[in-house]
Short mmCIF file of C-alpha atoms in Angstrom, two decimals:
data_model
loop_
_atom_site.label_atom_id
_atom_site.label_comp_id
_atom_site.label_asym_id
_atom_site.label_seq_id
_atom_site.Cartn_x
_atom_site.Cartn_y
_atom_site.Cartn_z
CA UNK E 782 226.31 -50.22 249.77
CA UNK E 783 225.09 -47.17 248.32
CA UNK E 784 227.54 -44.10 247.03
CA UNK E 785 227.70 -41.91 250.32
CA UNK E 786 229.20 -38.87 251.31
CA UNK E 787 229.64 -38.69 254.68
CA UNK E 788 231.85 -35.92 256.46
CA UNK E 789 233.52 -37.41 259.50
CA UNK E 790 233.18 -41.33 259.86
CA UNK E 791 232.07 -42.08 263.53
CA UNK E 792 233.29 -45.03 265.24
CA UNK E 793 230.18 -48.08 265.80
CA UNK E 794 229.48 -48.90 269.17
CA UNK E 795 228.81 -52.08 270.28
CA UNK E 796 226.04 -53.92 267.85
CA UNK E 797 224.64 -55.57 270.58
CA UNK E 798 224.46 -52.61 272.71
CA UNK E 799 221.27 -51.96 270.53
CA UNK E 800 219.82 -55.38 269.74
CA UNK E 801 215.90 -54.79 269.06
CA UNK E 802 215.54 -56.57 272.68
CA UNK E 803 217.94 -53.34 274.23
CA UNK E 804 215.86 -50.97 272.20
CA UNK E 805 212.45 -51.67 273.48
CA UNK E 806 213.79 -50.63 276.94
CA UNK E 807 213.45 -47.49 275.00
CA UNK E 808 209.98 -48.10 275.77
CA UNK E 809 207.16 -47.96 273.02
CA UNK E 810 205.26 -44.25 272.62
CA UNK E 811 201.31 -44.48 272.21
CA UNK E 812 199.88 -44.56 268.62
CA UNK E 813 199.79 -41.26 266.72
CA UNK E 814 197.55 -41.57 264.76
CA UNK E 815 199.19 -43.57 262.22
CA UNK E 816 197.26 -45.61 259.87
CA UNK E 817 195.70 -48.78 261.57
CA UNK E 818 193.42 -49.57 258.80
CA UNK E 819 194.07 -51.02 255.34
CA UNK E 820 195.00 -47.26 253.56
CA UNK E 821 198.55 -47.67 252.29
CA UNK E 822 201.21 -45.83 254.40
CA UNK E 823 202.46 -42.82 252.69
CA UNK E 824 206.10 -43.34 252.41
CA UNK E 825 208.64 -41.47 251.27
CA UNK E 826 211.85 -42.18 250.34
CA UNK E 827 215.22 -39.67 250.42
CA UNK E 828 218.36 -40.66 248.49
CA UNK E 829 222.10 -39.07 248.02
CA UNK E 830 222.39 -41.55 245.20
CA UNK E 831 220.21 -42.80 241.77
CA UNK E 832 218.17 -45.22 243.03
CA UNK E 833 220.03 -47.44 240.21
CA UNK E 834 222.98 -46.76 243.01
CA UNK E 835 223.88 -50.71 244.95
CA UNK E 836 222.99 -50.01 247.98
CA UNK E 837 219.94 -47.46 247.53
CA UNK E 838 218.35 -49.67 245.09
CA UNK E 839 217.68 -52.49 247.80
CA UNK E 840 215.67 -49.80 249.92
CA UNK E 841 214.46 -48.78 246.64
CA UNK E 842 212.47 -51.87 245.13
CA UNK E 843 211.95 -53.34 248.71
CA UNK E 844 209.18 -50.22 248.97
CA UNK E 845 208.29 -50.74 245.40
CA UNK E 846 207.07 -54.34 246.32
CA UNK E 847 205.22 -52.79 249.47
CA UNK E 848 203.44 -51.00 247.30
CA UNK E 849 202.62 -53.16 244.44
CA UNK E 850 201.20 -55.12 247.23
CA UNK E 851 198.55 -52.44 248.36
CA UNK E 852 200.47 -51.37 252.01
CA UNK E 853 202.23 -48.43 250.92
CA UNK E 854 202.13 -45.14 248.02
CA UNK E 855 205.55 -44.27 247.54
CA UNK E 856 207.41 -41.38 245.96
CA UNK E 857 210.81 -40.40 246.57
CA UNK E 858 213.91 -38.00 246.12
CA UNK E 859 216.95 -39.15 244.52
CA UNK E 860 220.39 -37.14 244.49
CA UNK E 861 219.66 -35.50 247.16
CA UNK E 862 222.91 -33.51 248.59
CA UNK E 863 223.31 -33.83 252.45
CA UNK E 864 222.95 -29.82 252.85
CA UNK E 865 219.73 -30.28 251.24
CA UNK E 866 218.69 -33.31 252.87
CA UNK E 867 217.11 -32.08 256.17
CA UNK E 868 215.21 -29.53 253.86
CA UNK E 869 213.70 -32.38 251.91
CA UNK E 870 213.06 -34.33 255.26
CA UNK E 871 211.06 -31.07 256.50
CA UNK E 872 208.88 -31.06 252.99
CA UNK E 873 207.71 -34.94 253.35
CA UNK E 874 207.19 -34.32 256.85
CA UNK E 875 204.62 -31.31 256.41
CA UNK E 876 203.02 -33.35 253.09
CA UNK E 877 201.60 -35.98 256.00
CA UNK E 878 203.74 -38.96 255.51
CA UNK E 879 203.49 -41.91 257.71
CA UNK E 880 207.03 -43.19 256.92
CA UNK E 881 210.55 -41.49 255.64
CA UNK E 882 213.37 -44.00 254.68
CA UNK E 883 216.67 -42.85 253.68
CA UNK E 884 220.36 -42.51 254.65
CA UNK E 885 221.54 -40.01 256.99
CA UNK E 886 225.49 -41.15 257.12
CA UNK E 887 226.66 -37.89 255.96
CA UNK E 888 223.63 -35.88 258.07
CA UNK E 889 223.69 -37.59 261.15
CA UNK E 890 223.01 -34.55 263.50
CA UNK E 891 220.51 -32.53 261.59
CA UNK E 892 218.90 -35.23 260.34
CA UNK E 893 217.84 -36.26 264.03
CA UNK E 894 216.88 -32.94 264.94
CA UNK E 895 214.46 -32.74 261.97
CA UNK E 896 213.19 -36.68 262.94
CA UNK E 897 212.67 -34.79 266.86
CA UNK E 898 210.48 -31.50 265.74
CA UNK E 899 208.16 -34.08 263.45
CA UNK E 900 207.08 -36.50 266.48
CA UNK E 901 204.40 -37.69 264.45
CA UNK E 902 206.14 -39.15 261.78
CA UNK E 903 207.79 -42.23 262.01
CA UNK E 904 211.51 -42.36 260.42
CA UNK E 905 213.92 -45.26 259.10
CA UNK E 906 217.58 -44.01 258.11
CA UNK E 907 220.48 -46.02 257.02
CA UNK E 908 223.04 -44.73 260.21
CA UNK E 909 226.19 -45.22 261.90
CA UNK E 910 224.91 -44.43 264.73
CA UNK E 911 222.39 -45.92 267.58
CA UNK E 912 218.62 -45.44 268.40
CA UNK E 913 218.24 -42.23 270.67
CA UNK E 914 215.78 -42.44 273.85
CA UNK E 915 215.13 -38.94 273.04
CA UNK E 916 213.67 -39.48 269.65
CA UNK E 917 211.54 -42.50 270.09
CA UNK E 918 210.18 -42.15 266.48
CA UNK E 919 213.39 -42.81 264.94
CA UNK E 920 214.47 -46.12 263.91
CA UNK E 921 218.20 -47.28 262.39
CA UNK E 922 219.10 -49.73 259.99
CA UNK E 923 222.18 -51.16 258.29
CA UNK E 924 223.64 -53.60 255.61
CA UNK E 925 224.61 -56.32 258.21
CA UNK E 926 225.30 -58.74 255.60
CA UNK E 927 228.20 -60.59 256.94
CA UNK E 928 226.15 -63.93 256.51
CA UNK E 929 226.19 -63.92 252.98
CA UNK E 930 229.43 -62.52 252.23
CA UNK E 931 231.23 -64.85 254.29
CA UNK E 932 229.72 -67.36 252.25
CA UNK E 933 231.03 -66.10 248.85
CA UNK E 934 234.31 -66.39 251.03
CA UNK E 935 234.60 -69.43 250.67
CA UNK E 936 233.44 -70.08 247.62
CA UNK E 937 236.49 -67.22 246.54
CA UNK E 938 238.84 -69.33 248.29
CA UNK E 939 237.84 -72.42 246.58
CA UNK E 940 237.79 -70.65 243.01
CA UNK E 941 241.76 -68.40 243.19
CA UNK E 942 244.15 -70.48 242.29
CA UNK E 943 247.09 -68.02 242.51
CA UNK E 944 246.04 -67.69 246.69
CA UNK E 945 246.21 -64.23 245.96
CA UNK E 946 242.74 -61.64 246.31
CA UNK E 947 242.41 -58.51 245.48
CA UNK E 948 240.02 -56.00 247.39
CA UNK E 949 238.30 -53.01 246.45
CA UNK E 950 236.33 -50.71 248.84
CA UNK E 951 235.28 -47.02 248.68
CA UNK E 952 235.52 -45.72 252.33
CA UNK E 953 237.00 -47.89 255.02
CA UNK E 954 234.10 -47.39 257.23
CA UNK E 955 231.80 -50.20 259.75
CA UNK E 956 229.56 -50.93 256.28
CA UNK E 957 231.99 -51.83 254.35
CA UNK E 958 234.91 -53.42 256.90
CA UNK E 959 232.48 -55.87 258.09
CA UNK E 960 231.60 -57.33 254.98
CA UNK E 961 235.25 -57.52 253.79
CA UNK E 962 236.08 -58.99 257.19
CA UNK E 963 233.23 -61.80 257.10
CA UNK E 964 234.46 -62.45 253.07
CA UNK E 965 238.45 -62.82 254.14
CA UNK E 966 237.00 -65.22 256.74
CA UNK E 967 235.27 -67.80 254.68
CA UNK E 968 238.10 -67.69 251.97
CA UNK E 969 240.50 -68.28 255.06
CA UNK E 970 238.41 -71.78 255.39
CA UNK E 971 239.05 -72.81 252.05
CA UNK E 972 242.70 -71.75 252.43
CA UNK E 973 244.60 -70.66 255.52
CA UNK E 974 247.25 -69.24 253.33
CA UNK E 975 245.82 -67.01 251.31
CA UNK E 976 246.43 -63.35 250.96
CA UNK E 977 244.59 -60.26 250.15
CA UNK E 978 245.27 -57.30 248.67
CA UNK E 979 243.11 -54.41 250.27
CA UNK E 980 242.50 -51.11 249.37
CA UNK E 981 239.99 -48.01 249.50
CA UNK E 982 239.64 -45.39 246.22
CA UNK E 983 238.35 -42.99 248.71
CA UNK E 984 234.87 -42.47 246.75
CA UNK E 985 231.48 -43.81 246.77
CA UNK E 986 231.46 -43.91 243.01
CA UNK E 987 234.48 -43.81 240.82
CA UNK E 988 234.40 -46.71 238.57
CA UNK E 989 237.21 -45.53 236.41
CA UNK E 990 239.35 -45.26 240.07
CA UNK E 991 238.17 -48.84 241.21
CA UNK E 992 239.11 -50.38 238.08
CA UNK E 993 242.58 -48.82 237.80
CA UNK E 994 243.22 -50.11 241.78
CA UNK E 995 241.95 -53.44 240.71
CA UNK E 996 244.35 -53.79 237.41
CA UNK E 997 247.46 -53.00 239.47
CA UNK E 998 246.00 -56.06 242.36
CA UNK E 999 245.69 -58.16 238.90
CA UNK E 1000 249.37 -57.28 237.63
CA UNK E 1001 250.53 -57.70 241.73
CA UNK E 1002 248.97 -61.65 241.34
CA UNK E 1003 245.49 -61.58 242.11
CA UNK E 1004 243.29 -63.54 240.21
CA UNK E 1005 239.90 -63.06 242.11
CA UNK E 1006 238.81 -59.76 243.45
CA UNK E 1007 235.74 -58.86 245.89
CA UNK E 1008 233.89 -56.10 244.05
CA UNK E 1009 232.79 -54.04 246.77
CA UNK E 1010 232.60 -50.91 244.22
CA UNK E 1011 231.42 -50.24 240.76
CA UNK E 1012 234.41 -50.68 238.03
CA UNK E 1013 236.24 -54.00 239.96
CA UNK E 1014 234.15 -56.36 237.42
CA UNK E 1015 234.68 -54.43 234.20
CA UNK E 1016 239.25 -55.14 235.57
CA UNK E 1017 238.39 -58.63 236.60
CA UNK E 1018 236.67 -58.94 233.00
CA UNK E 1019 239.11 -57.00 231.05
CA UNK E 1020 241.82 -59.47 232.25
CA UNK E 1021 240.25 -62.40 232.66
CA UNK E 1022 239.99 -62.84 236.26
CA UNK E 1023 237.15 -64.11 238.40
CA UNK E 1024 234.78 -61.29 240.84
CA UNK E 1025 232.68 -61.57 243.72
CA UNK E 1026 229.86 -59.32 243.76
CA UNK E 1027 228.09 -57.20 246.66
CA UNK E 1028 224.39 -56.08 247.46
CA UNK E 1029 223.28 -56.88 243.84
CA UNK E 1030 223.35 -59.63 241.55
CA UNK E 1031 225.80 -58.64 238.45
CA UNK E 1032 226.44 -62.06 237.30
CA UNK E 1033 223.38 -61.34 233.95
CA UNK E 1034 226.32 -58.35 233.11
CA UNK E 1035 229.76 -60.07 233.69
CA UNK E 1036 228.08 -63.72 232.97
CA UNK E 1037 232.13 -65.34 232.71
CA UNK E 1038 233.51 -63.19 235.38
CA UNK E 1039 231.44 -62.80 238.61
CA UNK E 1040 231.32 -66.17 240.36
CA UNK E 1041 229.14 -65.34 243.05
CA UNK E 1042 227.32 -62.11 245.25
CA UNK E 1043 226.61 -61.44 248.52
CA UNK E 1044 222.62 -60.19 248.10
CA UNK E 1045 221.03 -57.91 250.78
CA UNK E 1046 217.03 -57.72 250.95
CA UNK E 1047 215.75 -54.72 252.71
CA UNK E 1048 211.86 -55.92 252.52
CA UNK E 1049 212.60 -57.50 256.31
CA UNK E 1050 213.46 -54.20 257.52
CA UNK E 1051 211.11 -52.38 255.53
CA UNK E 1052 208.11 -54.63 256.62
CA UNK E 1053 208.60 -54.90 260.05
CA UNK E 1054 208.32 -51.02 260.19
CA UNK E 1055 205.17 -51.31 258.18
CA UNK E 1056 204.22 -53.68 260.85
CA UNK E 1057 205.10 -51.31 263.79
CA UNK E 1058 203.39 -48.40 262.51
CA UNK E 1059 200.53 -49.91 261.63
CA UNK E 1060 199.86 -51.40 265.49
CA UNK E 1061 200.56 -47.97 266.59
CA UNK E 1062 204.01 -49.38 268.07
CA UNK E 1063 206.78 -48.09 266.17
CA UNK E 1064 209.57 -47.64 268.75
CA UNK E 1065 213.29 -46.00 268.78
CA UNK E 1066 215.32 -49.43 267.54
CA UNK E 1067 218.17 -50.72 265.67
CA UNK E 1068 216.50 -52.66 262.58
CA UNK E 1069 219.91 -54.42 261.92
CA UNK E 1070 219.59 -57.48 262.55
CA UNK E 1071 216.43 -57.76 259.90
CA UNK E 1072 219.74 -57.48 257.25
CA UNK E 1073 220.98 -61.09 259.14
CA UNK E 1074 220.41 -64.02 256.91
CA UNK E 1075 218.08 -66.03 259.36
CA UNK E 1076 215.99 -63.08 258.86
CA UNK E 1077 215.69 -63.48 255.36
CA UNK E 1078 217.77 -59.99 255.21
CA UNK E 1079 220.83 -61.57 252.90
CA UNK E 1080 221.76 -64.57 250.46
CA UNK E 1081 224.11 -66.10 248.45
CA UNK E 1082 223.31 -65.34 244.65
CA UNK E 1083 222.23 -68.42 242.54
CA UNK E 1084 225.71 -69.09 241.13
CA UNK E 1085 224.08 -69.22 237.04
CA UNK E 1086 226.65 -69.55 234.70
CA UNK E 1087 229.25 -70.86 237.42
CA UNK E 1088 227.35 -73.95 238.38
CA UNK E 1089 229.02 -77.65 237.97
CA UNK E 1090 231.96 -74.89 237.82
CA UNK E 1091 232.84 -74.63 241.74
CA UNK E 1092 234.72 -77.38 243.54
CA UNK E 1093 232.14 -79.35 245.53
CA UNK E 1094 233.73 -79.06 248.66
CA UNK E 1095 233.04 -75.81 249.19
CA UNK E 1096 229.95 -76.24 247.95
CA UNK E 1097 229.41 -78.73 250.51
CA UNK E 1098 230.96 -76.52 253.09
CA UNK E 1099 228.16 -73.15 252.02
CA UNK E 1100 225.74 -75.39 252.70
CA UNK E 1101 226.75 -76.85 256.02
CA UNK E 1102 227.23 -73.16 256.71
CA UNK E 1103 224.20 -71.84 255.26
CA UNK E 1104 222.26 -74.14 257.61
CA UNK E 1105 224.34 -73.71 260.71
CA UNK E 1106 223.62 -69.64 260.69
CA UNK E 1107 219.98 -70.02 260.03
CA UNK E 1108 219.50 -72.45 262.72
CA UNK E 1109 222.09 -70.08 265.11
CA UNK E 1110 224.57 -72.87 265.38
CA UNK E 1111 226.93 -70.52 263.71
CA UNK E 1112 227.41 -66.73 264.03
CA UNK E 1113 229.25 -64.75 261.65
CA UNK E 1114 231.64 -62.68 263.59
CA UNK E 1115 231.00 -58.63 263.17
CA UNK E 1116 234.40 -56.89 262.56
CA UNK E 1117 233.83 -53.08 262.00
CA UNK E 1118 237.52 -52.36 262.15
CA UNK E 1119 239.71 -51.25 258.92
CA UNK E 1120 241.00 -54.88 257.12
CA UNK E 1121 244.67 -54.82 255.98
CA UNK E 1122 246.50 -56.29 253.07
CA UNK E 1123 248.24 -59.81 254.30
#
């Protein structure tokens, strides 16, 4: 997830309260004049982060490949502040964009009144919050990667030997619990006893502050840590622990240290709205579920430098897994409340 500010954390209502099925009760508004022909979209993308940033970078290079493939022309603002963001939302707004994509966490109000005086523009922000009958040109979205990082759950628990896992988060908000939630589950499988170490640094980016947290989980017994945040890797690394990664792929930088990462792919998300505008039927909805793995919105990194390393039965048992939630056999519970240490 990307480095955030956000100024009061709102609680999540129900996911399924705004399934893609709820939201079309929202009802679809006519075309408006959108592009319906094959001229790229003009999209435009607004960031509180580098675009090098975790989380931002998915959005990032999913609308890079959209337009390397002819459908879109992108541009886009990066560390933008949220006092300036609704300003920047206005500018792209009166340049004739078809599409904005961003992240409104920290904007959540003014952000939706800019999204309701532009009508005409169709708008995909990273939120906490639900799709709004009242704005019917505003879509949501959200790293619902549980899938995948319940899988490097297990393969965590299969890898510490101590039992013992330390984890690092930057905000205990519904993005981050759930992930740490679906990853304490899988290890759980592999080990019923194990116990994690959890705590927040309080900042979206702070590596020197993550690390520091994760060398006192490493001197407290843990030897494998869930690298939520920057920093984690460069502890786990320094003394010789193992990592699991989150939203990117790291392993190419801590090649003996990060076992495995939970990967989120925004191009579902991204292309369906592509889709939606381009029919003239982009609608009020919650694009979360596009993050789901059966959606092609999350894997488990190819485990590189770790293969023949991980005990095959939890190899066996990613696998069983893997092919239980794409088939819907298995669902990955969603727990957006605060984890605890054991």
């Amino acid at each position: 997830m990307a480095a955030k500010t956000r100024l009061n954390t709102p609680s999540r209502r129900a996911f399924l309260q705004s399934s893609l099925a709820g939201a079309a009760l929202l009802g679809a508004l006519p075309a408006r004049g959108w592009a319906q022909d094959a001229k790229p979209l003009k999209v435009a993308g607004i960031y509180t982060v580098p675009v090098e940033q975790q989380w931002v970078s998915r959005i990032h290079l999913a609308a890079l490949a959209a337009q390397d493939r002819g459908d879109v022309s992108y541009t886009y603002s990066e560390n933008t502040a949220n006092t300036d963001y609704p300003r920047v939302m206005r500018e792209y707004a009166e340049g004739g964009y078809d599409l904005i994509v961003g992240e409104i966490f920290g904007v959540e109000q003014e952000a939706r009144e800019v999204a309701a005086d532009y009508p005409d523009v169709a708008f995909l922000l990273g939120s906490s919050f639900k799709p709004d009958a009242e704005i019917g040109n505003l879509s949501v979205f959200d790293n619902y990667i549980q899938d995948a990082s319940y899988l490097s759950g297990i393969i965590a628990g299969s890898m510490s030997k101590s039992g013992n896992i330390g984890m690092v988060g930057g905000f205990p908000i519904p993005e981050v619990n759930r992930l740490m939630h679906a990853f304490m589950a899988g290890a759980r499988e592999m080990n019923p006893d194990i116990t994690f170490q959890v705590a927040f640094i309080g900042s979206w980016f702070d590596p020197p502050k993550a690390k520091e947290t994760a060398y006192a989980m490493i001197e407290n017994g843990a030897d494998m840590l869930y690298a939520e945040r920057f920093g984690v890797s460069d502890a786990a690394k320094e003394k010789g622990v193992l990592a699991i990664g989150n939203v990117i792929d790291t392993q190419t930088d801590y090649p003996d240290t990060v076992v495995a990462s939970a990967l989120w792919h925004f191009e579902p998300t991204l292309d369906h709205a592509i889709e939606q505008i381009r029919a003239g039927s982009f609608i009020a909805a919650d694009y979360g579920m596009f993050s789901f793995m059966k959606e092609g919105g999350c894997s488990l990194a190819p485990f590189g430098t770790f293969e023949g390393k991980i005990p095959q039965e939890a190899l066996d048992k990613v696998n069983a897994q893997t092919a239980a939630i794409k088939d819907g056999s298995f669902v990955v519970e969603i727990n957006d409340a605060e984890p605890k240490s054991s």
